GROMACS .gro file of C-alpha atoms in nm:
model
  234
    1UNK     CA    1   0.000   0.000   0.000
    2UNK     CA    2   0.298   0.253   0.085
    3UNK     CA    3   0.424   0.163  -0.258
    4UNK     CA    4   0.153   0.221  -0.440
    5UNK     CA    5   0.083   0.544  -0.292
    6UNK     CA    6   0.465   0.640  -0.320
    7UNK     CA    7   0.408   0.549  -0.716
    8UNK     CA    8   0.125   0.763  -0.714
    9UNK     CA    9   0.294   1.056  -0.523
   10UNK     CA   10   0.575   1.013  -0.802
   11UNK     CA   11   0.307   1.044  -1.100
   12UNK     CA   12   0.199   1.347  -0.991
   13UNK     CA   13   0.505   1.514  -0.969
   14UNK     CA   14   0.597   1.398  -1.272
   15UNK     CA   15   0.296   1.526  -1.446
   16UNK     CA   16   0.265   1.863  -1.289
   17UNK     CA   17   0.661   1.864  -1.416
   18UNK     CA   18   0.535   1.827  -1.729
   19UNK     CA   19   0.239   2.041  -1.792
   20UNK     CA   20   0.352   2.339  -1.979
   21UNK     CA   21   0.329   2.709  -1.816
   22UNK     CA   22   0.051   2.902  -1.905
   23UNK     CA   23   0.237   3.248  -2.044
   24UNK     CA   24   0.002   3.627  -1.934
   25UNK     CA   25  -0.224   3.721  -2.145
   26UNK     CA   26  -0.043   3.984  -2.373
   27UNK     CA   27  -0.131   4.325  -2.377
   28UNK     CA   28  -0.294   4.420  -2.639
   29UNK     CA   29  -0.084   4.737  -2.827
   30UNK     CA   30  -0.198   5.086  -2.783
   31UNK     CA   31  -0.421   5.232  -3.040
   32UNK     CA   32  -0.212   5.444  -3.283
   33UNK     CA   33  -0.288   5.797  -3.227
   34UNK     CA   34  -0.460   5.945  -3.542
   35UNK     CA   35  -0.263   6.223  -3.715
   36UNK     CA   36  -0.386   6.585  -3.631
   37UNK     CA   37  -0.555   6.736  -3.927
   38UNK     CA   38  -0.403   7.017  -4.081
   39UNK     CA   39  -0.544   7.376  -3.949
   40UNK     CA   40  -0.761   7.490  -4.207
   41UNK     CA   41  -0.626   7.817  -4.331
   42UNK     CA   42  -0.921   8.123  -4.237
   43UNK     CA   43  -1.091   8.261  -4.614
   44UNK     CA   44  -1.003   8.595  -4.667
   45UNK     CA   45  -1.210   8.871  -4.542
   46UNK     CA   46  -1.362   9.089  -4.794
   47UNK     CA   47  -1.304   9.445  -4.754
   48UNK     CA   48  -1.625   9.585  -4.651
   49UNK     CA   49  -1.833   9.790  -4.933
   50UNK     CA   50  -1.798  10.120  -4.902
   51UNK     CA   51  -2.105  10.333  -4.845
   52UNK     CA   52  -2.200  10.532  -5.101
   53UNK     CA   53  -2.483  10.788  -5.164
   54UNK     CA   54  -2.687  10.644  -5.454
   55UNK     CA   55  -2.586  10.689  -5.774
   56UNK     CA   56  -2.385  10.576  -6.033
   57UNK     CA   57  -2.026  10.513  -6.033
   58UNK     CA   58  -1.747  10.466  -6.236
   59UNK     CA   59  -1.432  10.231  -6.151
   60UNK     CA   60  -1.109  10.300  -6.316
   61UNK     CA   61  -0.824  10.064  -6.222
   62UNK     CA   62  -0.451  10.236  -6.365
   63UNK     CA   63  -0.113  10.126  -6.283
   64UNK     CA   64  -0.081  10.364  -5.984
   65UNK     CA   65  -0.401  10.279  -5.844
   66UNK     CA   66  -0.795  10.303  -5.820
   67UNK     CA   67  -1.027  10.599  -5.899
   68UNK     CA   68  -1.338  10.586  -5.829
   69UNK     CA   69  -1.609  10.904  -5.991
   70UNK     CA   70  -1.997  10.944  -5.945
   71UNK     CA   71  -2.100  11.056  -6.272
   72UNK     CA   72  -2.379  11.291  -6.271
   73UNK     CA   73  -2.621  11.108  -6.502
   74UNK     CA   74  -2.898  11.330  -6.437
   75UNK     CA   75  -2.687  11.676  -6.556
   76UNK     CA   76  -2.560  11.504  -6.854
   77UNK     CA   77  -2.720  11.213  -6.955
   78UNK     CA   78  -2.603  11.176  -7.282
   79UNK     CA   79  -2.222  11.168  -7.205
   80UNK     CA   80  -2.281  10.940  -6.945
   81UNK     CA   81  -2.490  10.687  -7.150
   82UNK     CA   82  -2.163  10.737  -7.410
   83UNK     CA   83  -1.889  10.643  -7.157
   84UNK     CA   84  -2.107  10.354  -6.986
   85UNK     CA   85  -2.166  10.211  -7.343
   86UNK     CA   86  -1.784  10.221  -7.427
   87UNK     CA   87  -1.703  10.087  -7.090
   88UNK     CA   88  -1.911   9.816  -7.065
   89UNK     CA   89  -1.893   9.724  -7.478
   90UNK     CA   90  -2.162   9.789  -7.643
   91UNK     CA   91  -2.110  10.075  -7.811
   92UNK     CA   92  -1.851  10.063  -8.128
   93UNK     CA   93  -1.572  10.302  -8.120
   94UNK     CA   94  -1.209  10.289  -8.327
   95UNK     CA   95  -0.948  10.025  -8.284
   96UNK     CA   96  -0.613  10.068  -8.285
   97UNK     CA   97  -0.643   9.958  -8.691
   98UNK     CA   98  -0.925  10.225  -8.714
   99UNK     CA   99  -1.172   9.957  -8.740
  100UNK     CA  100  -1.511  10.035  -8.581
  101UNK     CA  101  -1.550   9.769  -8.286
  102UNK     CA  102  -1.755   9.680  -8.032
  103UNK     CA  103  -1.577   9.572  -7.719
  104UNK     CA  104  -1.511   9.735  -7.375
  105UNK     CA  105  -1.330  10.023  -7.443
  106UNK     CA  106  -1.128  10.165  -7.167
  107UNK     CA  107  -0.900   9.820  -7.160
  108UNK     CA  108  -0.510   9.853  -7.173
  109UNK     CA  109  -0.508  10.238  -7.303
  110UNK     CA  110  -0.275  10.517  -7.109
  111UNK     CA  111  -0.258  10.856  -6.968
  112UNK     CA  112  -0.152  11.012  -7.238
  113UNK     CA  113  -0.106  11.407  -7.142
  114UNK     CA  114  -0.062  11.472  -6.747
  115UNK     CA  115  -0.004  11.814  -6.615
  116UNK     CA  116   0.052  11.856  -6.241
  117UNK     CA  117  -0.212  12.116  -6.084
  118UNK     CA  118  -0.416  12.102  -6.429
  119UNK     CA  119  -0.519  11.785  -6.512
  120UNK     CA  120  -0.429  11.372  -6.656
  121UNK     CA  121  -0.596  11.286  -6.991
  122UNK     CA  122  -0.628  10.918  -7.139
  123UNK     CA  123  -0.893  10.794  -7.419
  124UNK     CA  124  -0.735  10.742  -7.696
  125UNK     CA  125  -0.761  10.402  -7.836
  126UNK     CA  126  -0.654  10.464  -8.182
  127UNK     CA  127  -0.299  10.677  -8.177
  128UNK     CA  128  -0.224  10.693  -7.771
  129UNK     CA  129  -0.086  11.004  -7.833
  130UNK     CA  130  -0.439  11.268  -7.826
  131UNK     CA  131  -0.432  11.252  -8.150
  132UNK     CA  132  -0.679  10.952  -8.212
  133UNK     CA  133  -0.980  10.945  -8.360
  134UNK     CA  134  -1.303  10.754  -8.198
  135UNK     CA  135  -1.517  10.731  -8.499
  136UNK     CA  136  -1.835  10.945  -8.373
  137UNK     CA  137  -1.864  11.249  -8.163
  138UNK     CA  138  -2.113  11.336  -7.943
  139UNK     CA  139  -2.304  11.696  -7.832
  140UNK     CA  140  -2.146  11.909  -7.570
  141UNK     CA  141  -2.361  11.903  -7.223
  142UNK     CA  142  -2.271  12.248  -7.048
  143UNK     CA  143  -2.439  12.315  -6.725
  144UNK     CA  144  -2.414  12.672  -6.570
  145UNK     CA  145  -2.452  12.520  -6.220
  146UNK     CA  146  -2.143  12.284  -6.269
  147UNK     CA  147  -1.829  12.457  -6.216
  148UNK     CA  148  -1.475  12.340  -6.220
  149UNK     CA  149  -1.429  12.420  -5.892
  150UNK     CA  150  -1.207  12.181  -5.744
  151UNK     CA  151  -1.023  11.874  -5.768
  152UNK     CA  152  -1.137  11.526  -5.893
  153UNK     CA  153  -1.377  11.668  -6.190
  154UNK     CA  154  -1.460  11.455  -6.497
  155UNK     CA  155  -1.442  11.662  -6.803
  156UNK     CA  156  -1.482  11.564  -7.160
  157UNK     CA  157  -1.213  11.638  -7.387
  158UNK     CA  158  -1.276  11.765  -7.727
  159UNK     CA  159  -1.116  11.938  -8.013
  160UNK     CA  160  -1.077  12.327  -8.048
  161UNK     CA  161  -1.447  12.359  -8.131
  162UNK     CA  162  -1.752  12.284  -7.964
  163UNK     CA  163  -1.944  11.892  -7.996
  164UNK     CA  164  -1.603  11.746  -8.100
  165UNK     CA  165  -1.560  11.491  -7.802
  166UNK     CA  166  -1.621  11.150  -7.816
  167UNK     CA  167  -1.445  10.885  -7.579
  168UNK     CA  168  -1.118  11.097  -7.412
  169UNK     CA  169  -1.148  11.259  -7.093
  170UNK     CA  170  -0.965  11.456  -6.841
  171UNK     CA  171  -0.947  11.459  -6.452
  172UNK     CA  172  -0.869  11.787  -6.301
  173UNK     CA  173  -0.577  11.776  -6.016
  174UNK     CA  174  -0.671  12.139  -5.876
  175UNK     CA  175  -0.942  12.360  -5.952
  176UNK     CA  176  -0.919  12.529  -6.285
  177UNK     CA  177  -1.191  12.794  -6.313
  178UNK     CA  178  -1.106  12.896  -6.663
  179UNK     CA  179  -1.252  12.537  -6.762
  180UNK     CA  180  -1.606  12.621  -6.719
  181UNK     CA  181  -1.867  12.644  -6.943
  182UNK     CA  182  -1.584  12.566  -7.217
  183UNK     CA  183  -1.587  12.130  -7.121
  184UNK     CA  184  -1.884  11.887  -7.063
  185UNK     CA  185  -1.873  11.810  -6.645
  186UNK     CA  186  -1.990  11.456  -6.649
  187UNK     CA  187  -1.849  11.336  -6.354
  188UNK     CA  188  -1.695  11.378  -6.000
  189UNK     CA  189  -1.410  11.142  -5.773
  190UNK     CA  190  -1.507  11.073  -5.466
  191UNK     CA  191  -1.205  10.821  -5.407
  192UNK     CA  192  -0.868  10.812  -5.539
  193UNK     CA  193  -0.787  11.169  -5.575
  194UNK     CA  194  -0.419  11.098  -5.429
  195UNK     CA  195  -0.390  10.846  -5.742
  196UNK     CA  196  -0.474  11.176  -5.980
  197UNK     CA  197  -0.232  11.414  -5.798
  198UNK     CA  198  -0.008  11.095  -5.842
  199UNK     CA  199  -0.007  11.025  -6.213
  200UNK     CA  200  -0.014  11.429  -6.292
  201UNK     CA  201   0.335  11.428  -6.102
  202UNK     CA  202   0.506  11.147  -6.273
  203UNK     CA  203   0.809  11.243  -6.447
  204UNK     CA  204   0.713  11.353  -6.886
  205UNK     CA  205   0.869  11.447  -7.210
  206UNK     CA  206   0.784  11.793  -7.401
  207UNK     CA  207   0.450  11.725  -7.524
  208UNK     CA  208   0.316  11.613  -7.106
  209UNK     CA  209   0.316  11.257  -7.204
  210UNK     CA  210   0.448  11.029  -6.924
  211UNK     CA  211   0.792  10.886  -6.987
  212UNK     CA  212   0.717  10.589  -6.805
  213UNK     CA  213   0.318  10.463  -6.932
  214UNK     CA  214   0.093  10.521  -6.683
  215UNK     CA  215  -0.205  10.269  -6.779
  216UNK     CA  216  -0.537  10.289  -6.802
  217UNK     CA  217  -0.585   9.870  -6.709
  218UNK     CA  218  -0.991   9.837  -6.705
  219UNK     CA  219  -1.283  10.005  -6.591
  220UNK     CA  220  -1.643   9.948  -6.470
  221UNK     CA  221  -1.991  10.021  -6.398
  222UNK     CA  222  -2.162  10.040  -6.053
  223UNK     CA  223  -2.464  10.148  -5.944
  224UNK     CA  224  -2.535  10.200  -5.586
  225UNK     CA  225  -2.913  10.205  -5.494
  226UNK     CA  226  -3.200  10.246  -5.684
  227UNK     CA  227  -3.207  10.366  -6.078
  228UNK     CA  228  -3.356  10.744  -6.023
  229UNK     CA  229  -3.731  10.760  -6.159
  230UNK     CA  230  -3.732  10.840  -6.525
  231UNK     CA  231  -3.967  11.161  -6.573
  232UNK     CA  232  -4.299  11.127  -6.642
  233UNK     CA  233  -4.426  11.109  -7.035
  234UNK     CA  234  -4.602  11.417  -7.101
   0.00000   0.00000   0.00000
């Protein structure tokens, strides 16, 4: 019986000698982070609109800079209507091959007679010079009550004689009384005066043209408010 028991005893051991070791339970690996996402960059804030008293306006982006002109569409119509038209292309006017075309007008041209304390004149699409010629002409629109009185006014240009202008146009850079009732007032800036004193100082040959081009890039239309009430028919 002792034996038998010692056998037993002996067994046991042998078989918990045996048995292989149960290894932990590995740990399971850490969850990879997740890469940041990039910081999305903020839009651009859009300079606020400016506020303006109705009307309607006239953009003109040059080399030096933005001016910006109300045009006085109730004093002279016509002119206006003219300078819209050749702005925004639909109105035909001379190319540079004296072709009549219809496209927007005031695109790539220059300043091409600047005269500090008088004025800076551009237009001409045909010669660049002044000397061009824009295929029509339109009446003169002379208004007692507009004076060239100061700065920033918007004059049609025209030959030595009365209803000779057409598409150039002057800015005055001081007042120049001597003006009035002699040039169409069609117009008026109301931002971007430094830019005029700027291009009439620039440095020019012997006929006032800029030695360096000062250009006339684009231009637009922009009306601010309502259209004013047409008059009544009769």
């Amino acid at each position: 019986m002792k034996r038998l028991s010692i056998l037993l005893l002996l067994a046991a051991g042998a078989f918990a000698q045996t048995t292989p070791p149960v290894s932990a339970p590995a740990k399971a690996p850490s969850p990879a982070k997740a890469p940041a996402a990039p910081a999305k960059k903020a839009a651009p804030v859009a300079a606020p609109e400016p506020d303006r008293p109705p009307g309607l306006y006239w953009i003109i982006n040059t080399s030096l800079g933005k001016i910006t002109a109300q045009l006085y569409e109730k004093e002279a119509p016509n002119t206006v209507r003219n300078f819209v038209a050749l702005t925004r292309g639909t109105k035909a006017a001379k190319d540079k091959a004296g072709k009549m075309t219809v496209r927007p007008y005031f695109t790539n041209l220059t300043f091409h007679r600047v005269i500090k304390g008088f004025m800076i004149q551009t237009g001409d699409g045909q010669s660049g010079d002044g000397s061009g010629d824009c295929g029509f002409t339109i009446k003169d629109e002379i208004v007692p009550s507009l004076k060239y009185d100061k700065p920033g006014m918007l004059g049609l240009a025209r030959m030595d004689r009365p209803n000779t202008g057409a598409c150039q146009f002057f800015i005055t850079d001081a007042a120049y009384p001597s003006l009035n009732n002699q040039y169409t007032i069609f117009g008026q800036v109301v931002d971007g005066q430094d830019v005029v004193a700027k291009i009439a100082s620039v440095p020019k040959d012997s006929n006032d043209k800029p030695r360096t081009p000062v250009k006339f890039i684009s231009a637009t239309i922009k009306r601010y408010g309502p259209p004013p009430t047409p008059p009544a028919a009769p």
